[in-house]
PDB file of C-alpha atoms in Angstrom:
ATOM      1  CA  UNK A 100     130.196  17.122 206.170  1.00  0.00           C
ATOM      2  CA  UNK A 101     127.091  15.051 206.643  1.00  0.00           C
ATOM      3  CA  UNK A 102     128.763  13.547 209.729  1.00  0.00           C
ATOM      4  CA  UNK A 103     129.492  17.034 211.081  1.00  0.00           C
ATOM      5  CA  UNK A 104     125.877  18.023 210.433  1.00  0.00           C
ATOM      6  CA  UNK A 105     124.607  14.968 212.309  1.00  0.00           C
ATOM      7  CA  UNK A 106     126.987  15.792 215.167  1.00  0.00           C
ATOM      8  CA  UNK A 107     125.636  19.370 215.346  1.00  0.00           C
ATOM      9  CA  UNK A 108     121.934  18.371 215.296  1.00  0.00           C
ATOM     10  CA  UNK A 109     121.134  14.834 216.443  1.00  0.00           C
ATOM     11  CA  UNK A 110     117.449  15.155 215.459  1.00  0.00           C
ATOM     12  CA  UNK A 111     118.196  15.305 211.716  1.00  0.00           C
ATOM     13  CA  UNK A 112     117.979  12.156 209.618  1.00  0.00           C
ATOM     14  CA  UNK A 113     120.804  11.191 207.253  1.00  0.00           C
ATOM     15  CA  UNK A 114     118.719  12.377 204.262  1.00  0.00           C
ATOM     16  CA  UNK A 115     118.008  15.713 206.000  1.00  0.00           C
ATOM     17  CA  UNK A 116     121.734  16.149 206.654  1.00  0.00           C
ATOM     18  CA  UNK A 117     122.518  15.433 203.006  1.00  0.00           C
ATOM     19  CA  UNK A 118     119.909  17.960 201.831  1.00  0.00           C
ATOM     20  CA  UNK A 119     121.206  20.582 204.254  1.00  0.00           C
ATOM     21  CA  UNK A 120     124.805  20.117 203.144  1.00  0.00           C
ATOM     22  CA  UNK A 121     123.775  20.299 199.457  1.00  0.00           C
ATOM     23  CA  UNK A 122     121.949  23.561 200.214  1.00  0.00           C
ATOM     24  CA  UNK A 123     124.941  25.170 201.886  1.00  0.00           C
ATOM     25  CA  UNK A 124     127.940  23.694 200.105  1.00  0.00           C
ATOM     26  CA  UNK A 125     129.122  24.288 196.586  1.00  0.00           C
ATOM     27  CA  UNK A 126     132.336  22.815 195.232  1.00  0.00           C
ATOM     28  CA  UNK A 127     133.656  24.956 192.404  1.00  0.00           C
ATOM     29  CA  UNK A 128     136.805  23.838 190.618  1.00  0.00           C
ATOM     30  CA  UNK A 129     138.728  26.430 188.614  1.00  0.00           C
ATOM     31  CA  UNK A 130     140.019  24.353 185.705  1.00  0.00           C
ATOM     32  CA  UNK A 131     141.784  26.931 183.580  1.00  0.00           C
ATOM     33  CA  UNK A 132     142.780  24.568 180.732  1.00  0.00           C
ATOM     34  CA  UNK A 133     139.416  22.797 180.167  1.00  0.00           C
ATOM     35  CA  UNK A 134     138.680  24.703 176.938  1.00  0.00           C
ATOM     36  CA  UNK A 135     142.065  23.701 175.508  1.00  0.00           C
ATOM     37  CA  UNK A 136     141.901  19.975 176.233  1.00  0.00           C
ATOM     38  CA  UNK A 137     138.233  19.900 175.115  1.00  0.00           C
ATOM     39  CA  UNK A 138     139.029  21.408 171.682  1.00  0.00           C
ATOM     40  CA  UNK A 139     139.856  18.803 169.028  1.00  0.00           C
ATOM     41  CA  UNK A 140     141.696  21.433 166.942  1.00  0.00           C
ATOM     42  CA  UNK A 141     144.019  22.319 169.821  1.00  0.00           C
ATOM     43  CA  UNK A 142     147.305  20.398 170.281  1.00  0.00           C
ATOM     44  CA  UNK A 143     146.440  20.111 173.988  1.00  0.00           C
ATOM     45  CA  UNK A 144     143.275  18.094 173.173  1.00  0.00           C
ATOM     46  CA  UNK A 145     143.048  15.161 175.579  1.00  0.00           C
ATOM     47  CA  UNK A 146     140.234  12.586 175.642  1.00  0.00           C
ATOM     48  CA  UNK A 147     141.786  11.179 178.844  1.00  0.00           C
ATOM     49  CA  UNK A 148     141.402  14.502 180.666  1.00  0.00           C
ATOM     50  CA  UNK A 149     137.854  14.874 179.348  1.00  0.00           C
ATOM     51  CA  UNK A 150     137.071  11.385 180.664  1.00  0.00           C
ATOM     52  CA  UNK A 151     138.500  12.372 184.060  1.00  0.00           C
ATOM     53  CA  UNK A 152     136.275  15.473 184.141  1.00  0.00           C
ATOM     54  CA  UNK A 153     133.244  13.342 183.251  1.00  0.00           C
ATOM     55  CA  UNK A 154     134.144  10.886 186.027  1.00  0.00           C
ATOM     56  CA  UNK A 155     134.303  13.773 188.520  1.00  0.00           C
ATOM     57  CA  UNK A 156     130.939  15.145 187.368  1.00  0.00           C
ATOM     58  CA  UNK A 157     129.350  11.697 187.658  1.00  0.00           C
ATOM     59  CA  UNK A 158     130.865  11.027 191.085  1.00  0.00           C
ATOM     60  CA  UNK A 159     129.972  14.363 192.663  1.00  0.00           C
ATOM     61  CA  UNK A 160     126.775  15.203 190.748  1.00  0.00           C
ATOM     62  CA  UNK A 161     125.041  18.394 191.760  1.00  0.00           C
ATOM     63  CA  UNK A 162     127.759  19.306 194.294  1.00  0.00           C
ATOM     64  CA  UNK A 163     130.407  20.034 191.661  1.00  0.00           C
ATOM     65  CA  UNK A 164     130.739  22.892 189.180  1.00  0.00           C
ATOM     66  CA  UNK A 165     133.752  23.619 186.983  1.00  0.00           C
ATOM     67  CA  UNK A 166     134.784  27.105 185.877  1.00  0.00           C
ATOM     68  CA  UNK A 167     137.168  27.607 182.985  1.00  0.00           C
ATOM     69  CA  UNK A 168     138.435  30.293 180.634  1.00  0.00           C
ATOM     70  CA  UNK A 169     137.528  30.166 176.948  1.00  0.00           C
ATOM     71  CA  UNK A 170     139.339  32.145 174.258  1.00  0.00           C
ATOM     72  CA  UNK A 171     137.767  32.900 170.859  1.00  0.00           C
ATOM     73  CA  UNK A 172     138.983  34.811 167.829  1.00  0.00           C
ATOM     74  CA  UNK A 173     136.790  36.793 165.470  1.00  0.00           C
ATOM     75  CA  UNK A 174     136.947  39.954 163.348  1.00  0.00           C
ATOM     76  CA  UNK A 175     137.175  42.063 166.522  1.00  0.00           C
ATOM     77  CA  UNK A 176     140.206  40.119 167.757  1.00  0.00           C
ATOM     78  CA  UNK A 177     140.558  37.755 170.683  1.00  0.00           C
ATOM     79  CA  UNK A 178     137.753  37.581 173.212  1.00  0.00           C
ATOM     80  CA  UNK A 179     137.812  35.834 176.585  1.00  0.00           C
ATOM     81  CA  UNK A 180     134.969  34.247 178.518  1.00  0.00           C
ATOM     82  CA  UNK A 181     134.617  32.772 181.969  1.00  0.00           C
ATOM     83  CA  UNK A 182     132.431  29.670 181.622  1.00  0.00           C
ATOM     84  CA  UNK A 183     130.718  27.291 184.044  1.00  0.00           C
ATOM     85  CA  UNK A 184     129.767  23.654 183.516  1.00  0.00           C
ATOM     86  CA  UNK A 185     128.208  21.061 185.794  1.00  0.00           C
ATOM     87  CA  UNK A 186     126.597  17.631 185.560  1.00  0.00           C
ATOM     88  CA  UNK A 187     123.331  19.106 184.238  1.00  0.00           C
ATOM     89  CA  UNK A 188     124.971  20.679 181.154  1.00  0.00           C
ATOM     90  CA  UNK A 189     124.389  19.139 177.735  1.00  0.00           C
ATOM     91  CA  UNK A 190     127.061  16.769 176.457  1.00  0.00           C
ATOM     92  CA  UNK A 191     128.546  17.619 173.064  1.00  0.00           C
ATOM     93  CA  UNK A 192     130.044  14.549 171.318  1.00  0.00           C
ATOM     94  CA  UNK A 193     133.630  14.655 170.098  1.00  0.00           C
ATOM     95  CA  UNK A 194     135.771  12.049 168.326  1.00  0.00           C
ATOM     96  CA  UNK A 195     136.694   8.711 169.914  1.00  0.00           C
ATOM     97  CA  UNK A 196     133.623   8.714 172.163  1.00  0.00           C
ATOM     98  CA  UNK A 197     134.808  11.757 174.148  1.00  0.00           C
ATOM     99  CA  UNK A 198     132.339  14.449 175.193  1.00  0.00           C
ATOM    100  CA  UNK A 199     132.625  18.023 176.343  1.00  0.00           C
ATOM    101  CA  UNK A 200     129.982  20.006 178.176  1.00  0.00           C
ATOM    102  CA  UNK A 201     128.074  23.009 176.845  1.00  0.00           C
ATOM    103  CA  UNK A 202     128.538  25.884 179.325  1.00  0.00           C
ATOM    104  CA  UNK A 203     125.646  26.736 181.615  1.00  0.00           C
ATOM    105  CA  UNK A 204     126.985  30.293 181.942  1.00  0.00           C
ATOM    106  CA  UNK A 205     129.409  32.162 179.665  1.00  0.00           C
ATOM    107  CA  UNK A 206     130.459  35.650 180.756  1.00  0.00           C
ATOM    108  CA  UNK A 207     132.638  37.837 178.555  1.00  0.00           C
ATOM    109  CA  UNK A 208     135.717  39.220 180.286  1.00  0.00           C
ATOM    110  CA  UNK A 209     137.133  42.690 179.543  1.00  0.00           C
ATOM    111  CA  UNK A 210     140.465  41.324 178.287  1.00  0.00           C
ATOM    112  CA  UNK A 211     143.139  38.702 178.834  1.00  0.00           C
ATOM    113  CA  UNK A 212     142.411  37.445 182.366  1.00  0.00           C
ATOM    114  CA  UNK A 213     145.827  36.079 183.368  1.00  0.00           C
ATOM    115  CA  UNK A 214     147.895  39.085 184.407  1.00  0.00           C
ATOM    116  CA  UNK A 215     150.144  37.594 187.070  1.00  0.00           C
ATOM    117  CA  UNK A 216     151.140  34.114 188.136  1.00  0.00           C
ATOM    118  CA  UNK A 217     147.812  32.591 187.161  1.00  0.00           C
ATOM    119  CA  UNK A 218     146.567  31.042 190.412  1.00  0.00           C
ATOM    120  CA  UNK A 219     144.787  34.110 191.782  1.00  0.00           C
ATOM    121  CA  UNK A 220     143.627  35.163 188.306  1.00  0.00           C
ATOM    122  CA  UNK A 221     142.177  31.695 187.759  1.00  0.00           C
ATOM    123  CA  UNK A 222     140.323  31.931 191.087  1.00  0.00           C
ATOM    124  CA  UNK A 223     139.045  35.413 190.166  1.00  0.00           C
ATOM    125  CA  UNK A 224     137.527  34.022 186.960  1.00  0.00           C
ATOM    126  CA  UNK A 225     135.762  31.324 189.001  1.00  0.00           C
ATOM    127  CA  UNK A 226     134.586  33.455 191.931  1.00  0.00           C
ATOM    128  CA  UNK A 227     131.859  35.094 189.819  1.00  0.00           C
ATOM    129  CA  UNK A 228     130.045  31.751 189.849  1.00  0.00           C
ATOM    130  CA  UNK A 229     130.063  31.312 193.637  1.00  0.00           C
ATOM    131  CA  UNK A 230     127.178  31.949 195.973  1.00  0.00           C
ATOM    132  CA  UNK A 231     126.940  32.777 199.641  1.00  0.00           C
ATOM    133  CA  UNK A 232     128.966  35.052 201.840  1.00  0.00           C
ATOM    134  CA  UNK A 233     131.699  32.654 202.971  1.00  0.00           C
ATOM    135  CA  UNK A 234     134.195  31.185 200.487  1.00  0.00           C
ATOM    136  CA  UNK A 235     137.072  28.813 201.075  1.00  0.00           C
ATOM    137  CA  UNK A 236     139.761  28.676 198.395  1.00  0.00           C
ATOM    138  CA  UNK A 237     141.924  25.546 198.323  1.00  0.00           C
ATOM    139  CA  UNK A 238     144.779  25.011 195.894  1.00  0.00           C
ATOM    140  CA  UNK A 239     145.159  21.736 194.002  1.00  0.00           C
ATOM    141  CA  UNK A 240     148.592  21.221 195.546  1.00  0.00           C
ATOM    142  CA  UNK A 241     147.327  21.807 199.099  1.00  0.00           C
ATOM    143  CA  UNK A 242     146.823  18.475 200.809  1.00  0.00           C
ATOM    144  CA  UNK A 243     143.576  17.925 202.703  1.00  0.00           C
ATOM    145  CA  UNK A 244     143.473  16.786 206.294  1.00  0.00           C
ATOM    146  CA  UNK A 245     140.376  15.301 207.946  1.00  0.00           C
ATOM    147  CA  UNK A 246     141.389  17.061 211.158  1.00  0.00           C
ATOM    148  CA  UNK A 247     141.163  20.446 209.418  1.00  0.00           C
ATOM    149  CA  UNK A 248     137.474  19.831 208.670  1.00  0.00           C
ATOM    150  CA  UNK A 249     136.779  19.350 212.384  1.00  0.00           C
ATOM    151  CA  UNK A 250     137.615  22.955 213.208  1.00  0.00           C
ATOM    152  CA  UNK A 251     135.371  24.296 210.414  1.00  0.00           C
ATOM    153  CA  UNK A 252     132.388  24.905 212.775  1.00  0.00           C
ATOM    154  CA  UNK A 253     134.694  26.928 215.053  1.00  0.00           C
ATOM    155  CA  UNK A 254     136.038  28.890 212.097  1.00  0.00           C
ATOM    156  CA  UNK A 255     132.514  29.685 210.911  1.00  0.00           C
ATOM    157  CA  UNK A 256     131.673  31.043 214.376  1.00  0.00           C
ATOM    158  CA  UNK A 257     134.187  33.837 213.669  1.00  0.00           C
ATOM    159  CA  UNK A 258     131.682  35.195 211.139  1.00  0.00           C
ATOM    160  CA  UNK A 259     128.799  35.395 213.628  1.00  0.00           C
ATOM    161  CA  UNK A 260     127.571  38.836 214.718  1.00  0.00           C
ATOM    162  CA  UNK A 261     128.007  40.251 218.191  1.00  0.00           C
ATOM    163  CA  UNK A 262     131.496  39.633 219.569  1.00  0.00           C
ATOM    164  CA  UNK A 263     133.197  42.556 217.780  1.00  0.00           C
ATOM    165  CA  UNK A 264     130.587  45.282 218.085  1.00  0.00           C
ATOM    166  CA  UNK A 265     128.644  43.914 215.114  1.00  0.00           C
ATOM    167  CA  UNK A 266     131.684  43.773 212.809  1.00  0.00           C
ATOM    168  CA  UNK A 267     132.632  40.545 211.077  1.00  0.00           C
ATOM    169  CA  UNK A 268     136.086  39.614 209.843  1.00  0.00           C
ATOM    170  CA  UNK A 269     136.684  40.152 206.131  1.00  0.00           C
ATOM    171  CA  UNK A 270     139.415  37.548 205.799  1.00  0.00           C
ATOM    172  CA  UNK A 271     140.072  34.586 208.047  1.00  0.00           C
ATOM    173  CA  UNK A 272     143.272  32.670 207.366  1.00  0.00           C
ATOM    174  CA  UNK A 273     144.596  29.319 208.509  1.00  0.00           C
ATOM    175  CA  UNK A 274     147.888  27.533 208.138  1.00  0.00           C
ATOM    176  CA  UNK A 275     148.153  25.393 205.033  1.00  0.00           C
ATOM    177  CA  UNK A 276     150.521  22.663 203.955  1.00  0.00           C
ATOM    178  CA  UNK A 277     151.402  22.855 200.255  1.00  0.00           C
ATOM    179  CA  UNK A 278     152.942  19.837 198.583  1.00  0.00           C
ATOM    180  CA  UNK A 279     154.975  20.253 195.401  1.00  0.00           C
ATOM    181  CA  UNK A 280     157.778  18.579 193.460  1.00  0.00           C
ATOM    182  CA  UNK A 281     160.302  20.368 195.681  1.00  0.00           C
ATOM    183  CA  UNK A 282     158.696  19.022 198.868  1.00  0.00           C
ATOM    184  CA  UNK A 283     156.520  20.462 201.619  1.00  0.00           C
ATOM    185  CA  UNK A 284     156.312  24.265 201.546  1.00  0.00           C
TER     186      UNK A 284
END
């Protein structure tokens, strides 16, 4: 994206491009199972997955945030929370040198959040932590193409005022290639 920024405005330095991209881009990963593999009492506990999350947070720094769903039980019954962590969150030590992050935000949900197939519900629990007026949702099993990033400036022009009597599109869709165990879908 820094390369695209430099291509759009030749007068900007590399540091200015980086600052501009950091201002306008937020990468939010909806990691539905984080609470389970970060809980030592849960059978799904996985220090390897926690280490992978830490590696991602170290590699991407302030660009990356992770949203997840947390379930608690108390006298009132089960309660569900949508939580957000990032590289600035405190590390809480676990066994075997593993760490989990203390949530930056923790928002109580009105009930069990997964009503359908899970993918859209998982994205809905993460979308409350986004900012800005343009969002791009990408699935984990959707392969990324460098060529697709080149038409991003053209796609963003669709949201500019003027061409449609002042109306902007609400949804803008593009073809996607989804890779799975059954092949290309």
